[in-house]
Amino acid sequence: MAMQYRIGEFSTLSGVSTKTLRFYDEIGLLRPASVDSRTGYRHYRPQQLEELASILALKNLGASLADVRQLKSAASYGTSRRELLSELKNTIEQSIDAATQTLQCVNAALAELEVSRRPIPVVVKHLDAIPVACVRAEVKSYSHILQFEQELLNALPPDCVGDLRGVLWHRCADSGALDGEPFVALKRKVSSRTYDVKLLPATTVACAYSSLDDESAERSYEAIRKWMGIRGYKIAGPKREISLGQMLEIQFPLKSA
Amino acid sequence: MAMQYRIGEFSTLSGVSTKTLRFYDEIGLLRPASVDSRTGYRHYRPQQLEELASILALKNLGASLADVRQLKSAASYGTSRRELLSELKNTIEQSIDAATQTLQCVNAALAELEVSRRPIPVVVKHLDAIPVACVRAEVKSYSHILQFEQELLNALPPDCVGDLRGVLWHRCADSGALDGEPFVALKRKVSSRTYDVKLLPATTVACAYSSLDDESAERSYEAIRKWMGIRGYKIAGPKREISLGQMLEIQFPLKSA
DNA sequence: ACGACCTTAACGGTGCGTTAAAGTTT
DNA sequence: CAAACTTTAACGCACCGTTAAGGTCG
């Protein structure tokens, strides 16, 4: 008679709960050596302790149960095991990198709480390309750009103007002048000599919000700059300011990195 | 009229899927500013873009949605935010440590694949205390210990002998003699002069399996030693060998660390 | 009237923990 | 007979993605 255990004893011997053992049976990961056809009782054998140990060992290295099950049915044990371990290695390395990054961000957030009561939230976002009409202009003051925006709106047939509008800010060599480019989204194609029609490229941005006054906007700009600095991001193209009624959304395009 | 968006537009503006927005509504994390009572349509306002951003920012730092929701309803914003960030920091640090450990283990497993076709799995396990009867003996050879085990079994009333039995190996100063202590689990209390009755202490062990021959056992011993070395574990007490019919389970008690 | 929008409802995925109700063994 | 064991079944967790079936808006 071959030695065999019922599920409870196998559970205490292996340190794995009966629920887990039943679950492993259910998903075909570790089937009992035999099942009493009348009572349904599961019976395990000593060798299955080792089999279970090999499952747990892989699980402890981060493998999913699906991975382990797949490995058992694999043709060439050595090869696929190596592949699995390599994948696990990559996954772990990536997660360590990500966690290290996140840790720095948390530390930065804690530091910021010391100086600011209400830190300004910054988030990343992927934007699709947008067809727009726009005019580029150098202005001396921020409010001056609003005139150009109005002119742009007036020059467009009203039925093709989308809801989205804003300003692109190009880098100016601190010459005292601002190089802005108001734009409005287009619902359909138009063409004209008074304005440009182009496609704002798809991009990933870091963004934050502000109210309409300069001071608030400047705080948001600063928050984004700091945020990017911590994460090592670089700016990639003109900043965007999106009008949202009483609010402003400020976007810094990021290098895809 | 206050500016407001339907869920689809709010979704594209924020970069968060409509499904997620509905989910956040459902769990009370971000309620739309208003809901049309007839159609059920949700309406969002620009300010909620910022609110959503603050949610995403926390989520990106590893906070759970429950954490974020709790923070919103917290009395003292600054304090609880600091607490949350500190907890996140601890969690992240721990996960980095754990992942670093795991990474080393994966590397070790990869290295082992180069030398051994079938690595011996090693797992940790928590054992409860076990009441046992045992005799301690110095023997010259491993097989000699089996005689003591038989004597022990003969000396005990058969109805109090449990299924579990094995040998404790004490450290011997390499004097050429082995210091072993066969034991059997007891189902009820007994006492005698020919054997000791005591409680094997609860402990955490690293364990592996082998067949009954010396060579196989030695490979398993070596596997456990290597496994412990990588993880920096130290042994804490006599090793245990558990009889499992045709198999042997070898256990090294670990310092709880 | 058609397409693009919106709604609720329900399943899926990961790895089990946790009752619950009911049969089996000692 | 009671205690200790076993069985299946089903919900819960975290965070949505993904159909599905059916109203609403322009």
mmCIF file of C-alpha atoms in Angstrom, chain A residues 12-13, chain B residues 126-134 162-166 168 183-187 196-203 205 240 242 251:
data_model
loop_
_atom_site.group_PDB
_atom_site.id
_atom_site.type_symbol
_atom_site.label_atom_id
_atom_site.label_comp_id
_atom_site.label_asym_id
_atom_site.label_seq_id
_atom_site.Cartn_x
_atom_site.Cartn_y
_atom_site.Cartn_z
ATOM 1 C CA THR A 12 -0.025 20.700 7.642
ATOM 2 C CA LEU A 13 2.943 18.812 6.232
ATOM 3 C CA HIS B 126 6.415 27.593 9.574
ATOM 4 C CA LEU B 127 6.096 24.609 11.875
ATOM 5 C CA ASP B 128 4.001 24.407 14.993
ATOM 6 C CA ALA B 129 5.362 22.891 18.155
ATOM 7 C CA ILE B 130 5.057 19.078 18.271
ATOM 8 C CA PRO B 131 4.971 16.869 21.364
ATOM 9 C CA VAL B 132 7.398 14.010 20.836
ATOM 10 C CA ALA B 133 9.113 11.133 22.495
ATOM 11 C CA CYS B 134 12.799 10.765 21.677
ATOM 12 C CA GLY B 162 1.492 9.701 15.805
ATOM 13 C CA ASP B 163 2.280 9.503 12.119
ATOM 14 C CA LEU B 164 5.163 11.932 12.206
ATOM 15 C CA ARG B 165 8.649 10.671 12.944
ATOM 16 C CA GLY B 166 12.183 11.578 12.168
ATOM 17 C CA LEU B 168 17.101 15.581 15.043
ATOM 18 C CA PHE B 183 11.727 11.150 17.671
ATOM 19 C CA VAL B 184 8.110 10.245 17.099
ATOM 20 C CA ALA B 185 5.085 12.492 17.477
ATOM 21 C CA LEU B 186 2.769 11.710 20.383
ATOM 22 C CA LYS B 187 -0.986 11.737 20.189
ATOM 23 C CA ASP B 196 12.467 11.653 26.814
ATOM 24 C CA VAL B 197 9.171 13.407 26.303
ATOM 25 C CA LYS B 198 9.392 16.989 25.159
ATOM 26 C CA LEU B 199 8.023 19.601 22.797
ATOM 27 C CA LEU B 200 9.800 20.236 19.549
ATOM 28 C CA PRO B 201 9.637 24.025 19.474
ATOM 29 C CA ALA B 202 7.693 25.901 16.847
ATOM 30 C CA THR B 203 10.064 27.272 14.254
ATOM 31 C CA VAL B 205 12.525 26.088 8.543
ATOM 32 C CA ARG B 240 15.400 17.774 11.363
ATOM 33 C CA ILE B 242 11.327 13.762 8.634
ATOM 34 C CA GLN B 251 14.598 20.877 7.578
#
